[in-house]
Every structure is written in structure tokens, then in C-alpha cells.
Amino acid sequence: MVTTIHEPPTIELDRLPSHGSHNGGWRNLVPADGDLRRVKDHAPHPASTGIWVALASITMTFAAFTSALVVRQGGAQDWRHFTLPSVLYFNTLVIIASSITLEVARRRIAAFMGGAKSRAESPARWLYITLFLGLLFVAGQTYAWVQLKAQGFGLATNVSYSFFYVLTVAHALHLLGGLGGLVRVIGKLNHSVLRRTTLDATSRYWHFMGVLWVYLLFLLWMKL
Amino acid sequence: MAKIFAVIIVLIAIASAVPIVMHMWPMPVDISTHGGLIDEQYADTMLEAGISFLASQFLLAFFIWKFSIRTPGEKIKSFPGGATGLVAAAFLLVGTEVLALGVFGTKAWASVYLTPPAANAMPVQVQAGQFAFYFRYPGPDGTFGPLHPEQISEANANFFGLDTTHDQDSKDDIVAAELAIPVNREIHLLMHSKDVGHSFYVPELRIQQDFVPGLDVTVHFTATKVGKYEIVCTQLCGLGHYNMKAYLEVKSQEDYDTWIKQQAALQ
Amino acid sequence: MHDMSAHAVQHGAPTSFIRKHVFSTDHKVIGKQYYALALLAALVGMALSWIMRIHLGWGNFAIPGLHLLSSTGAPGNVLTPEYYLQLMTMHGTIMVFFVLTTAPFAAFGNFFLPIQTGAEDMPFPHFNMMSFWVTFVGFLVLVASFFVGDGPTLGGWTQYAPLSAIGSVGGPGEGMGVILWATSIGIFCIGQLLGSLNFITTTLDMRCKGMSLMRLPLTAWAWFITSVMGLTAFAVLMPACILLILDHVAGTSFFVASNLVINDQVLPHSGGSTLLWQHLFWFFGHPEVYIAIVPGLGIVSHVLITNMRRPMLSHRVLIYSMAALAALSYMVYGHHMFVSGMNPVSSLVFSFPTLVITIPSTIVVLIWLGSLYGSKLRINSASLFALGFVSMFISGGVSGFFLAQPSIDIMLHATYFVVGHFHLVMGVAAMFGIFAGTYFWFPKMTGRMMNETLGKVHFIMSFIGAYCIFMPFHYLGIAGNVRRYQAFTDDYLIPLIPVHKFITIAALFTGFAQLIFVYNLIYSRFKGAPAPDNPWEGTSLEWSTATPPPHNNFGDKMPVVYHDPYQYSVEGASTDFVMQTSPEKLNNPKEEQ
């Protein structure tokens, strides 16, 4: 990871011609004119490929949990349906809002890079807001767990509760990872060099956490 | 070294085939009505597998022998047909072979698992538990009494958890430690697990089926030869797994009738 | 000009001992660490198999010193029934995870994938370092189960529920032993996912100039395909282990049904699904066995090509076949469950892709055989083990024919036939792949040559020995010999005991041969003849750099690739091999463009 010591903190925009294009590293053919140097530019940044790899594996994990839920529910008669704690819906709004604020942050940072220096506010502000919303989400989830437990519905009360806790806790743990990523991005922004690819990868992960939550909410709402 | 290796491959391949061809440790004799299809499938597979095995090992040995010999100025040769030919061969030969095996094998499988038991099949329940099999016959009323798991007591030999005081249907149920059945009579085996996963395997009967805790599965079969055979557990169930067995006694109808009366008296 | 490789490694070479050899981010060090771990695990796993085999052949044999490992498990040095199962479970778990998934993929892959792609290192070196240490911790947690309470779990490496989920009422080792097992495997999954992340991003994003995907050697492709499988398969095993642990410690009932009775007590669980564990486990488990073998397919191809002095008949066909094997491996897992009680129609459905997967396997073997034809085969330890792999893969694959058919599986399921099948096609074949890779790459990794004579002795003893062990397993299975039995007390099994005795002797013989290998490895590491940069006259990038490679793999200048990976015996070329980095222009119509 590049750390420049003597320059003031900056935000770097990696100029990758392939950024956003779809002829990336998947087909790194040697060009007919033999100019091998062109091959380099087509490779996506590892952070970008890396985050897709991570998201693929997280998807598989939650797919496994989903099929476990479906099989377990279908195989026995002991499923006790219950109403989801209403705070979950509030939390959903919070996490969606956090994705919006994250996108605002990204665009502000890009604009700042592009020279729109008229903005006086720190580009990190919207990142802080996202972080706050993320923490609020986790607090809200914790509230849901505490509330259920106080009502006497624990992990082993019934298999429906078991899956509720397993899915929401697993999601929250992954979300904490996303929060860690945001903290790291803010740290780099303020103290060293933040690459565009790092910011993009972290954002992609964060948005995925939001999408995953919406999916889980829907699954729980349908099944529980 | 190459030549020695090639010879060793050939010797090992032949030595591997000998016990099969000579039936040194054969599959136990089939005493079931459905086993003929399984045995036929097995024999066909063994023939195809055997030929593929020997041919490919011999070819490997031959190529190792031949192409490790050095002649100066020799050029690399390509296998006739190249990759395309080999891919085509794989698809055609192996493809048709596996399709054939798959399609014909369906019949053997279906005869065991996808055909319902006959209406007059004799029901017997088998319960597997760490580390023994117990069998229950419905008795003259033809009905099995309900099971009460909380009443299971090994100490009192109430293996199934029957309540003969309160359940009418349980009163005439017969519980035995061996599975005695009349020859040439279809048996409908109701399989129940008391604790963990077990499996019911009688090689001669060409039957193997896991017990699934929480899900009562059934199999049906007809034995065609009188005799005593072993039922062994094949699903790892704990430290006594190796010892978990019972006897299958295929008796003439007369002997079976005598046996079941004796068992009823012992209850 | 934007240099992609600058993203990987920005630090200079480390100087302290700890940073150089212990907590290193250098993929080469990490590769060697994985190799050492796999070697240790293999020796432990092998020792366990000796104890098992001695006990199976001679049930009352007092194995000297065994009571030191466990006084309850081996009083008077004789194995108890439960301890046999516990050792068997550890043998399987250690071998499958810490040897077969670790050595061919993590060890060789970490060392050579960045070099073969022309990178300075992997893009996430700290994650890579973590992946090794996480795996190592997983190993420690697993081995710890030998020393706690009533020992390791006894449920087999497959840990079928409900036995694995009900706790210590199930038997010795079923309490803490299972928890440690599941925790160890969960930790292992994390290590694998971190590793897959690096492998995939290296292959896709870190290639040097001129290195198109089709110009990658077959080993790189094998590691790439394996890492994609690992990503998806281990991500399913981890949730399964989490749910299993919850059934143990949190009173949940994911896998434990209602009304189960042990020791006359009704268990408190209810509603759980026995089959759910099997579905989750085998969805992982089948790709896992391909994860164990696909790197071997790559290594064997790579080693054979170099020693045949010609490329394979078709580079692409091998790549597509490996990819087809990987893709199909997800569709066949139910063949482990034919008689499990799942819907019998599902059994038929699973049997078709299982039979079809024979096709890419056959294509691979035929391409190997076809490429041997007309080649200039060089015989050395590496090529011998590669050829031995071909023989083992054929043998193991052929027995798969039987097991793929549900009707025949009725007879062979859970017998020694299955044990023979997977040991040949996965255990022995993958080990031979590891040996081929070792003899081939040891010079590059250490700067020294291994002893060829010892290598050939190791090979001949192992080849003959392995067949003597595992071929008879098939006969035992056909005769109905059930597996996972610690002793043979059934009437029909007693006549088979002499076969078991023969197998045990073969096992000890073969085991001894492995000690020759270990001696060769250690001796050569310190006293072997110095190795040149390209001892085998190979073409791929690892041979174009120094032996052993410098910290950033290629020194001052990153390589530029002009050719396909296997330009051997090309018409009109100046030598019988043209390295990928050679600027020599070739008139080769087959060259990838």
C-alpha cells in the first residue's frame, strides 16, 4: 500500500482506463500490433476484483443459511411463526440511508478531485455520517435482540428464533467488517493517501451489506 | 528404470484383475427377488471397468516403455487424430457407456425404491439404536401400537417404548432380537431410529438403507432362500458400531409360524 | 507507464528473522510454511493410519507407547473401540484438510502462482500471511482435541448428525471433541477464503506484460480453478459448522430430530433434520475432493510436459476439462447420499452428472496418454511420480464407475470399496502429485537438488506399496466388508481378516518408503548439490528467474512474455525448448494469439 510521507493528505484518483469498462482483465490478449504495453492497462485493480471475490463467498454463506432454513422449515412441523420486531424496519431505513450517504460521499470526493474546490466542507463529512448510520443500524439490531430476549425468546426457544438470531447476527458481524473498512477509508483520507479503488471497493462492500439486509428481511418476513 | 516401471504397471494391472476374474472374494450369493437386476448391472459395469482399466494401464506402460527410448535426431510425433480425436472418443465411448449404465441402472434402482410394496406384504418394524437392532411384529391384530419414547427402558427390555397397559394395539405386538421371516413372502420393513443414524445392510438380500432419525423410511423385499444371514450396521453410530448386528432368519412358512408363536408366548 | 505490479509489494526485503521466516508477507515463504505444515500433518496422519492398520490386522496387539497418547483410549497399549474411531476421524480430517487441501494448492500455489504469472507478489500479502497463520491455528485446535477430556470426536471426518450434534451422550469425544473439530474446521475455512482471494486476484489482475490468460501454465489454471471452487465450497462448510456448534452449546435443534432416546433419556432437541447436515456437508464435500485433485492435474501436466519435451495435444482442452470437472462437481454431491433416505428420485437425478463427470476425467487421461505418444520421455523422480499419478487416477476413477450407479451403490456404499476408491483417486493420486511437484520444484524453492536415487527408490516402493494397500480394499468391499469397523466380529467378515493383515504389512512398508522421502527432503535441503536456475530445461516463468528467486521474484526487471507456456521441440527453433520470456520469434502455427 502506497504511503507518501512528505506530501499533505490527498485523495488520489487512479486513472484506470478500464475503470467501469467491461473489457477488463478477463481477456488480456496480446494485441495484433504487438504492442505489449497495452496489455497492462486492461487489468482491473486487484482491490476491485478482490471485493467481488469476497462478496461471492459471502453470498454462498448466506445461500447456505437460506437453504438450511428452507429445508429445516419444510422437514418438521415445529416452526413457530412470530412477528418481527418493528425496530427492524427502522433499521432497514437506516441502512438504506447509509448507502445513500455513502454514495454522496463518493461523488463529493470525486468532485473535489475534479477541482470543484468551491465546496468548503470536508469531503469526509458524508463518510462520518455513513459511519454513524452504520453504528445506528448495529445499535438497532442489538435492540431487537435484547427486546426479543427480554420477552423470553432466545436462540433455542424455537427453530424460527434460532434462524432469526443466526441470520441477523451473521449479517451484523459482516457489517462490522464493513464499518472497519469505512474507518480505514476515513483514516487514509485524513492521514495518508486514499486511493479511489480502496474507496470504491469499500463502498461496494457496504452497499452489498444493505442489499443483503433487505434480502434477509424479506426472507425472515416471508418465512418467520 | 522406465522399462522396469512399465513392467511393474503391467504386472500390477494383471494382479489386480486376477482376484476379480477368479472370484476370490465374491459378492455373497443373492437370495432376493430384485437382486438379479443389480447383479447384472454390476457384472456389466465390471466388464466395462475391467476393460477400460486394463487397456489404459497397458497403454500407459507401453508408452512409457516405448517413448523413453532415446534415438538421436528423433522428432516429436503427434497422436493420430490429435486432441480432437481423443475428445470425440471420450464423448462417444464414455458418453454412450455412462448413458447406457445410467439408463439401464434406473430399472434396477426403481425395482427396489420406486415400486410400492405389494398389498399383502408382511409388515415388520425394525428399530436401530446404539448398538442393537430390535424387531417388532404387529401380532394377530395386524396393527402396531404407538411408540412412547419416554417409556423406552433397556433395563426393562422395553426397547420400543410400548405401553401394553394402556394401548390396545400394543398388547399383541411381538418384539424380538432377530428378524425371522417366511421365505418367498414380501416383507415391508418399517425402519425407525431410536437415537442416531444407523443403516440396515444385508449383502445377500441386496438391501442397504440408512435409518434417518426423525424420518421413518421403509424398504420392501422378498427372500428366496432359507437360511441365516447377518444384518450389519453400516452408518457410523458410535463406539459399538462394529458390533451392531442382528440375524436375519429366512424360514419355511411352517417354521416361521412356529417361531412367531414361540415369540408371542415369550412377550 | 502504469505498472500494475507496483500495487502488490511496496516494502523492501525484510531483514529481521521474524519478518523473514515467521511472519512474512512474501508468498514464497508462505508457500514453504504451508508445505511444512502439510508435511507435519501428513506424518501425523500417516502415523495414525499405521496404528489403525495394525489394530485392524491384529486386534489385540499392544502398540508400544500408545498409552502415553491416551491412557483411557489405549489401556495396556491396546486400542479401545472408541479410540480406534477417534484416531480414524483425526486421520481423515487431518489428511483431507491439512494435507490434501494444503500442499498441492496452498503450498505450491502460493510459491509459484505469482512467479508463473509474472508478479512480484500477491495483491494482498497481509491477508496471505494471515491465511497461513489462521490455517496453522486451525491445525493446533484440531490436534488439541487429542489432549482434552475424553479425546477427539469419533464421528468420522464427515461428522454426520445427529451423532455429531447431541453432545457427549453420543459417546466418547462427542462433547468437547466435536466442538474443537467444528471450530478447527471453521477456522480452516477462513484461511482458505483468504487464500482464494489472493489466488484469484493474482491470476486475473497481476499478470506481467504479454501474459494473457491462455499463456498461463496449466498449474496456474489449476490453482485458479481450485481457488474458485474453494471460495464457494468453504463458504458453505463454515455455516454448517456454526449450526453444528450451536446445536451443541446453545440448545438449538438444527440437526437433531425429536424424541431421540439415549441411555433411556429422551433428548431435549426437537424437529431437527438429519439429512440437512448431509446436504450442507456434501455440497461442500464433493467440490472439496476436486479441490484436492485439480491442482494435481495441473502439476502432473506441467511436470509431464517438461519431461516429454512437447506440449500437451491441446492446452485449451485440458483447461476446459479442469473447468468442467469443477463445474460438474457441484451437481454430483448427492451420490454420497444415495441410500441416505433422501427421495430415491433424487438419487437417480444425482447419478447422471456423476456418470457424466467421467467424460472430462477421461479426456484429461486420454490427452495425457495421447501426448505421451511420440514424446521424448525423460525419466526422473518427478516424471515418475507424475506418471504414477496417471496410473492411480485411472484406477481410482474406474472404481468410481460402480459407485456412481445407485443400484450398485446399494451393495458397495459404506464398504471398503468406497475407502479404496477415494484413497486411490484422491489420497494416493494427490500425494503422488505432491511428490511430483516436490521433486520438480525443490531445486527452485531451495537452491539445491534432491537425491535422484533415493527419489526413485521412494517412487518404486510407494507405487507398489500403494497398490498393495488399496487394490485389496476393493475386493473387501465387494465381499461386503463394512467400513469404519474397529474389528471384524461378524461371521462373514472373519474370513477376510487375512486380507487385512496383508494390507497392514503393505501399509507399513509404504510408510517406511515415505520416511526415505523425508530424509531425502531434509538432507537435500542442507547438503544437496547446488541447483542451476533451470535444471529441467523448463519454459515457464519460474525457470527464467534465479534459484531461489529473489525477494521480488524477478530482480530489477519484470519479465515480458512472448510465447505460450510450453514451446518444446518447436520446428526451426534454436533449442528444444523456448522459454516464455525468450524474444526469439517462432514460426509456430499452434501458438496462442
mmCIF file with all atom_site columns, N, CA and C in Angstrom, chain C residues 467-502:
data_model
loop_
_atom_site.group_PDB
_atom_site.id
_atom_site.type_symbol
_atom_site.label_atom_id
_atom_site.label_alt_id
_atom_site.label_comp_id
_atom_site.label_asym_id
_atom_site.label_entity_id
_atom_site.label_seq_id
_atom_site.pdbx_PDB_ins_code
_atom_site.Cartn_x
_atom_site.Cartn_y
_atom_site.Cartn_z
_atom_site.occupancy
_atom_site.B_iso_or_equiv
_atom_site.pdbx_formal_charge
_atom_site.auth_seq_id
_atom_site.auth_comp_id
_atom_site.auth_asym_id
_atom_site.auth_atom_id
_atom_site.pdbx_PDB_model_num
ATOM 1   N N  . TYR C 1 467 ? -0.521  -49.698 -4.279 1.00 0.00 ? 467 TYR C N  1
ATOM 2   C CA . TYR C 1 467 ? -1.436  -50.646 -4.924 1.00 0.00 ? 467 TYR C CA 1
ATOM 3   C C  . TYR C 1 467 ? -1.708  -51.851 -4.031 1.00 0.00 ? 467 TYR C C  1
ATOM 4   N N  . CYS C 1 468 ? -0.659  -52.308 -3.335 1.00 0.00 ? 468 CYS C N  1
ATOM 5   C CA . CYS C 1 468 ? -0.857  -53.463 -2.449 1.00 0.00 ? 468 CYS C CA 1
ATOM 6   C C  . CYS C 1 468 ? -1.791  -53.132 -1.297 1.00 0.00 ? 468 CYS C C  1
ATOM 7   N N  . ILE C 1 469 ? -1.803  -51.870 -0.896 1.00 0.00 ? 469 ILE C N  1
ATOM 8   C CA . ILE C 1 469 ? -2.730  -51.492 0.173  1.00 0.00 ? 469 ILE C CA 1
ATOM 9   C C  . ILE C 1 469 ? -4.137  -51.360 -0.377 1.00 0.00 ? 469 ILE C C  1
ATOM 10  N N  . PHE C 1 470 ? -4.293  -50.567 -1.426 1.00 0.00 ? 470 PHE C N  1
ATOM 11  C CA . PHE C 1 470 ? -5.637  -50.104 -1.767 1.00 0.00 ? 470 PHE C CA 1
ATOM 12  C C  . PHE C 1 470 ? -6.384  -50.926 -2.809 1.00 0.00 ? 470 PHE C C  1
ATOM 13  N N  . MET C 1 471 ? -5.692  -51.708 -3.626 1.00 0.00 ? 471 MET C N  1
ATOM 14  C CA . MET C 1 471 ? -6.449  -52.588 -4.523 1.00 0.00 ? 471 MET C CA 1
ATOM 15  C C  . MET C 1 471 ? -7.264  -53.599 -3.719 1.00 0.00 ? 471 MET C C  1
ATOM 16  N N  . PRO C 1 472 ? -6.643  -54.270 -2.728 1.00 0.00 ? 472 PRO C N  1
ATOM 17  C CA . PRO C 1 472 ? -7.435  -55.243 -1.949 1.00 0.00 ? 472 PRO C CA 1
ATOM 18  C C  . PRO C 1 472 ? -8.646  -54.632 -1.261 1.00 0.00 ? 472 PRO C C  1
ATOM 19  N N  . PHE C 1 473 ? -8.604  -53.309 -0.981 1.00 0.00 ? 473 PHE C N  1
ATOM 20  C CA . PHE C 1 473 ? -9.778  -52.685 -0.370 1.00 0.00 ? 473 PHE C CA 1
ATOM 21  C C  . PHE C 1 473 ? -11.013 -52.923 -1.236 1.00 0.00 ? 473 PHE C C  1
ATOM 22  N N  . HIS C 1 474 ? -10.823 -52.924 -2.557 1.00 0.00 ? 474 HIS C N  1
ATOM 23  C CA . HIS C 1 474 ? -11.961 -53.099 -3.451 1.00 0.00 ? 474 HIS C CA 1
ATOM 24  C C  . HIS C 1 474 ? -12.540 -54.495 -3.312 1.00 0.00 ? 474 HIS C C  1
ATOM 25  N N  . TYR C 1 475 ? -11.647 -55.496 -3.202 1.00 0.00 ? 475 TYR C N  1
ATOM 26  C CA . TYR C 1 475 ? -12.156 -56.862 -3.072 1.00 0.00 ? 475 TYR C CA 1
ATOM 27  C C  . TYR C 1 475 ? -12.919 -57.011 -1.763 1.00 0.00 ? 475 TYR C C  1
ATOM 28  N N  . LEU C 1 476 ? -12.366 -56.412 -0.707 1.00 0.00 ? 476 LEU C N  1
ATOM 29  C CA . LEU C 1 476 ? -13.049 -56.476 0.581  1.00 0.00 ? 476 LEU C CA 1
ATOM 30  C C  . LEU C 1 476 ? -14.441 -55.865 0.465  1.00 0.00 ? 476 LEU C C  1
ATOM 31  N N  . GLY C 1 477 ? -14.524 -54.752 -0.221 1.00 0.00 ? 477 GLY C N  1
ATOM 32  C CA . GLY C 1 477 ? -15.813 -54.076 -0.356 1.00 0.00 ? 477 GLY C CA 1
ATOM 33  C C  . GLY C 1 477 ? -16.819 -54.906 -1.123 1.00 0.00 ? 477 GLY C C  1
ATOM 34  N N  . ILE C 1 478 ? -16.353 -55.525 -2.184 1.00 0.00 ? 478 ILE C N  1
ATOM 35  C CA . ILE C 1 478 ? -17.258 -56.368 -2.984 1.00 0.00 ? 478 ILE C CA 1
ATOM 36  C C  . ILE C 1 478 ? -17.793 -57.508 -2.133 1.00 0.00 ? 478 ILE C C  1
ATOM 37  N N  . ALA C 1 479 ? -16.939 -58.012 -1.243 1.00 0.00 ? 479 ALA C N  1
ATOM 38  C CA . ALA C 1 479 ? -17.366 -59.113 -0.370 1.00 0.00 ? 479 ALA C CA 1
ATOM 39  C C  . ALA C 1 479 ? -18.264 -58.607 0.757  1.00 0.00 ? 479 ALA C C  1
ATOM 40  N N  . GLY C 1 480 ? -18.459 -57.312 0.842  1.00 0.00 ? 480 GLY C N  1
ATOM 41  C CA . GLY C 1 480 ? -19.377 -56.763 1.832  1.00 0.00 ? 480 GLY C CA 1
ATOM 42  C C  . GLY C 1 480 ? -18.722 -56.255 3.109  1.00 0.00 ? 480 GLY C C  1
ATOM 43  N N  . ASN C 1 481 ? -17.387 -56.093 3.102  1.00 0.00 ? 481 ASN C N  1
ATOM 44  C CA . ASN C 1 481 ? -16.686 -55.645 4.309  1.00 0.00 ? 481 ASN C CA 1
ATOM 45  C C  . ASN C 1 481 ? -17.052 -54.188 4.594  1.00 0.00 ? 481 ASN C C  1
ATOM 46  N N  . VAL C 1 482 ? -17.761 -53.987 5.690  1.00 0.00 ? 482 VAL C N  1
ATOM 47  C CA . VAL C 1 482 ? -18.221 -52.652 6.052  1.00 0.00 ? 482 VAL C CA 1
ATOM 48  C C  . VAL C 1 482 ? -17.041 -51.816 6.535  1.00 0.00 ? 482 VAL C C  1
ATOM 49  N N  . ARG C 1 483 ? -17.119 -50.504 6.296  1.00 0.00 ? 483 ARG C N  1
ATOM 50  C CA . ARG C 1 483 ? -16.024 -49.608 6.706  1.00 0.00 ? 483 ARG C CA 1
ATOM 51  C C  . ARG C 1 483 ? -16.274 -49.061 8.106  1.00 0.00 ? 483 ARG C C  1
ATOM 52  N N  . ARG C 1 484 ? -15.240 -48.425 8.644  1.00 0.00 ? 484 ARG C N  1
ATOM 53  C CA . ARG C 1 484 ? -15.318 -47.782 9.959  1.00 0.00 ? 484 ARG C CA 1
ATOM 54  C C  . ARG C 1 484 ? -15.616 -48.788 11.067 1.00 0.00 ? 484 ARG C C  1
ATOM 55  N N  . TYR C 1 485 ? -15.208 -50.022 10.838 1.00 0.00 ? 485 TYR C N  1
ATOM 56  C CA . TYR C 1 485 ? -15.300 -51.034 11.879 1.00 0.00 ? 485 TYR C CA 1
ATOM 57  C C  . TYR C 1 485 ? -13.944 -51.157 12.549 1.00 0.00 ? 485 TYR C C  1
ATOM 58  N N  . GLN C 1 486 ? -13.895 -51.164 13.874 1.00 0.00 ? 486 GLN C N  1
ATOM 59  C CA . GLN C 1 486 ? -12.601 -51.266 14.528 1.00 0.00 ? 486 GLN C CA 1
ATOM 60  C C  . GLN C 1 486 ? -12.162 -52.722 14.650 1.00 0.00 ? 486 GLN C C  1
ATOM 61  N N  . ALA C 1 487 ? -13.090 -53.638 14.435 1.00 0.00 ? 487 ALA C N  1
ATOM 62  C CA . ALA C 1 487 ? -12.731 -55.051 14.488 1.00 0.00 ? 487 ALA C CA 1
ATOM 63  C C  . ALA C 1 487 ? -13.751 -55.810 13.668 1.00 0.00 ? 487 ALA C C  1
ATOM 64  N N  . PHE C 1 488 ? -13.411 -57.003 13.259 1.00 0.00 ? 488 PHE C N  1
ATOM 65  C CA . PHE C 1 488 ? -14.311 -57.772 12.383 1.00 0.00 ? 488 PHE C CA 1
ATOM 66  C C  . PHE C 1 488 ? -14.822 -58.979 13.142 1.00 0.00 ? 488 PHE C C  1
ATOM 67  N N  . THR C 1 489 ? -16.001 -58.814 13.742 1.00 0.00 ? 489 THR C N  1
ATOM 68  C CA . THR C 1 489 ? -16.563 -59.877 14.556 1.00 0.00 ? 489 THR C CA 1
ATOM 69  C C  . THR C 1 489 ? -17.690 -60.619 13.848 1.00 0.00 ? 489 THR C C  1
ATOM 70  N N  . ASP C 1 490 ? -18.216 -60.073 12.757 1.00 0.00 ? 490 ASP C N  1
ATOM 71  C CA . ASP C 1 490 ? -19.314 -60.729 12.054 1.00 0.00 ? 490 ASP C CA 1
ATOM 72  C C  . ASP C 1 490 ? -18.799 -61.993 11.373 1.00 0.00 ? 490 ASP C C  1
ATOM 73  N N  . ASP C 1 491 ? -19.701 -63.006 11.330 1.00 0.00 ? 491 ASP C N  1
ATOM 74  C CA . ASP C 1 491 ? -19.317 -64.306 10.760 1.00 0.00 ? 491 ASP C CA 1
ATOM 75  C C  . ASP C 1 491 ? -18.717 -64.152 9.364  1.00 0.00 ? 491 ASP C C  1
ATOM 76  N N  . TYR C 1 492 ? -19.381 -63.320 8.550  1.00 0.00 ? 492 TYR C N  1
ATOM 77  C CA . TYR C 1 492 ? -18.942 -63.278 7.154  1.00 0.00 ? 492 TYR C CA 1
ATOM 78  C C  . TYR C 1 492 ? -17.678 -62.443 6.960  1.00 0.00 ? 492 TYR C C  1
ATOM 79  N N  . LEU C 1 493 ? -17.276 -61.734 8.014  1.00 0.00 ? 493 LEU C N  1
ATOM 80  C CA . LEU C 1 493 ? -16.082 -60.891 7.873  1.00 0.00 ? 493 LEU C CA 1
ATOM 81  C C  . LEU C 1 493 ? -14.822 -61.592 8.353  1.00 0.00 ? 493 LEU C C  1
ATOM 82  N N  . ILE C 1 494 ? -15.011 -62.575 9.232  1.00 0.00 ? 494 ILE C N  1
ATOM 83  C CA . ILE C 1 494 ? -13.828 -63.216 9.817  1.00 0.00 ? 494 ILE C CA 1
ATOM 84  C C  . ILE C 1 494 ? -12.916 -63.814 8.740  1.00 0.00 ? 494 ILE C C  1
ATOM 85  N N  . PRO C 1 495 ? -13.462 -64.447 7.698  1.00 0.00 ? 495 PRO C N  1
ATOM 86  C CA . PRO C 1 495 ? -12.549 -64.994 6.667  1.00 0.00 ? 495 PRO C CA 1
ATOM 87  C C  . PRO C 1 495 ? -11.756 -63.919 5.925  1.00 0.00 ? 495 PRO C C  1
ATOM 88  N N  . LEU C 1 496 ? -12.123 -62.652 6.082  1.00 0.00 ? 496 LEU C N  1
ATOM 89  C CA . LEU C 1 496 ? -11.424 -61.600 5.340  1.00 0.00 ? 496 LEU C CA 1
ATOM 90  C C  . LEU C 1 496 ? -10.231 -61.044 6.118  1.00 0.00 ? 496 LEU C C  1
ATOM 91  N N  . ILE C 1 497 ? -10.107 -61.444 7.354  1.00 0.00 ? 497 ILE C N  1
ATOM 92  C CA . ILE C 1 497 ? -9.038  -60.869 8.178  1.00 0.00 ? 497 ILE C CA 1
ATOM 93  C C  . ILE C 1 497 ? -7.635  -61.090 7.595  1.00 0.00 ? 497 ILE C C  1
ATOM 94  N N  . PRO C 1 498 ? -7.350  -62.242 7.014  1.00 0.00 ? 498 PRO C N  1
ATOM 95  C CA . PRO C 1 498 ? -6.014  -62.388 6.404  1.00 0.00 ? 498 PRO C CA 1
ATOM 96  C C  . PRO C 1 498 ? -5.719  -61.316 5.355  1.00 0.00 ? 498 PRO C C  1
ATOM 97  N N  . VAL C 1 499 ? -6.728  -60.896 4.608  1.00 0.00 ? 499 VAL C N  1
ATOM 98  C CA . VAL C 1 499 ? -6.524  -59.832 3.625  1.00 0.00 ? 499 VAL C CA 1
ATOM 99  C C  . VAL C 1 499 ? -6.105  -58.546 4.353  1.00 0.00 ? 499 VAL C C  1
ATOM 100 N N  . HIS C 1 500 ? -6.751  -58.285 5.477  1.00 0.00 ? 500 HIS C N  1
ATOM 101 C CA . HIS C 1 500 ? -6.407  -57.104 6.269  1.00 0.00 ? 500 HIS C CA 1
ATOM 102 C C  . HIS C 1 500 ? -4.973  -57.170 6.762  1.00 0.00 ? 500 HIS C C  1
ATOM 103 N N  . LYS C 1 501 ? -4.532  -58.357 7.110  1.00 0.00 ? 501 LYS C N  1
ATOM 104 C CA . LYS C 1 501 ? -3.158  -58.489 7.583  1.00 0.00 ? 501 LYS C CA 1
ATOM 105 C C  . LYS C 1 501 ? -2.181  -58.151 6.453  1.00 0.00 ? 501 LYS C C  1
ATOM 106 N N  . PHE C 1 502 ? -2.501  -58.644 5.253  1.00 0.00 ? 502 PHE C N  1
ATOM 107 C CA . PHE C 1 502 ? -1.648  -58.344 4.100  1.00 0.00 ? 502 PHE C CA 1
ATOM 108 C C  . PHE C 1 502 ? -1.578  -56.839 3.882  1.00 0.00 ? 502 PHE C C  1
#
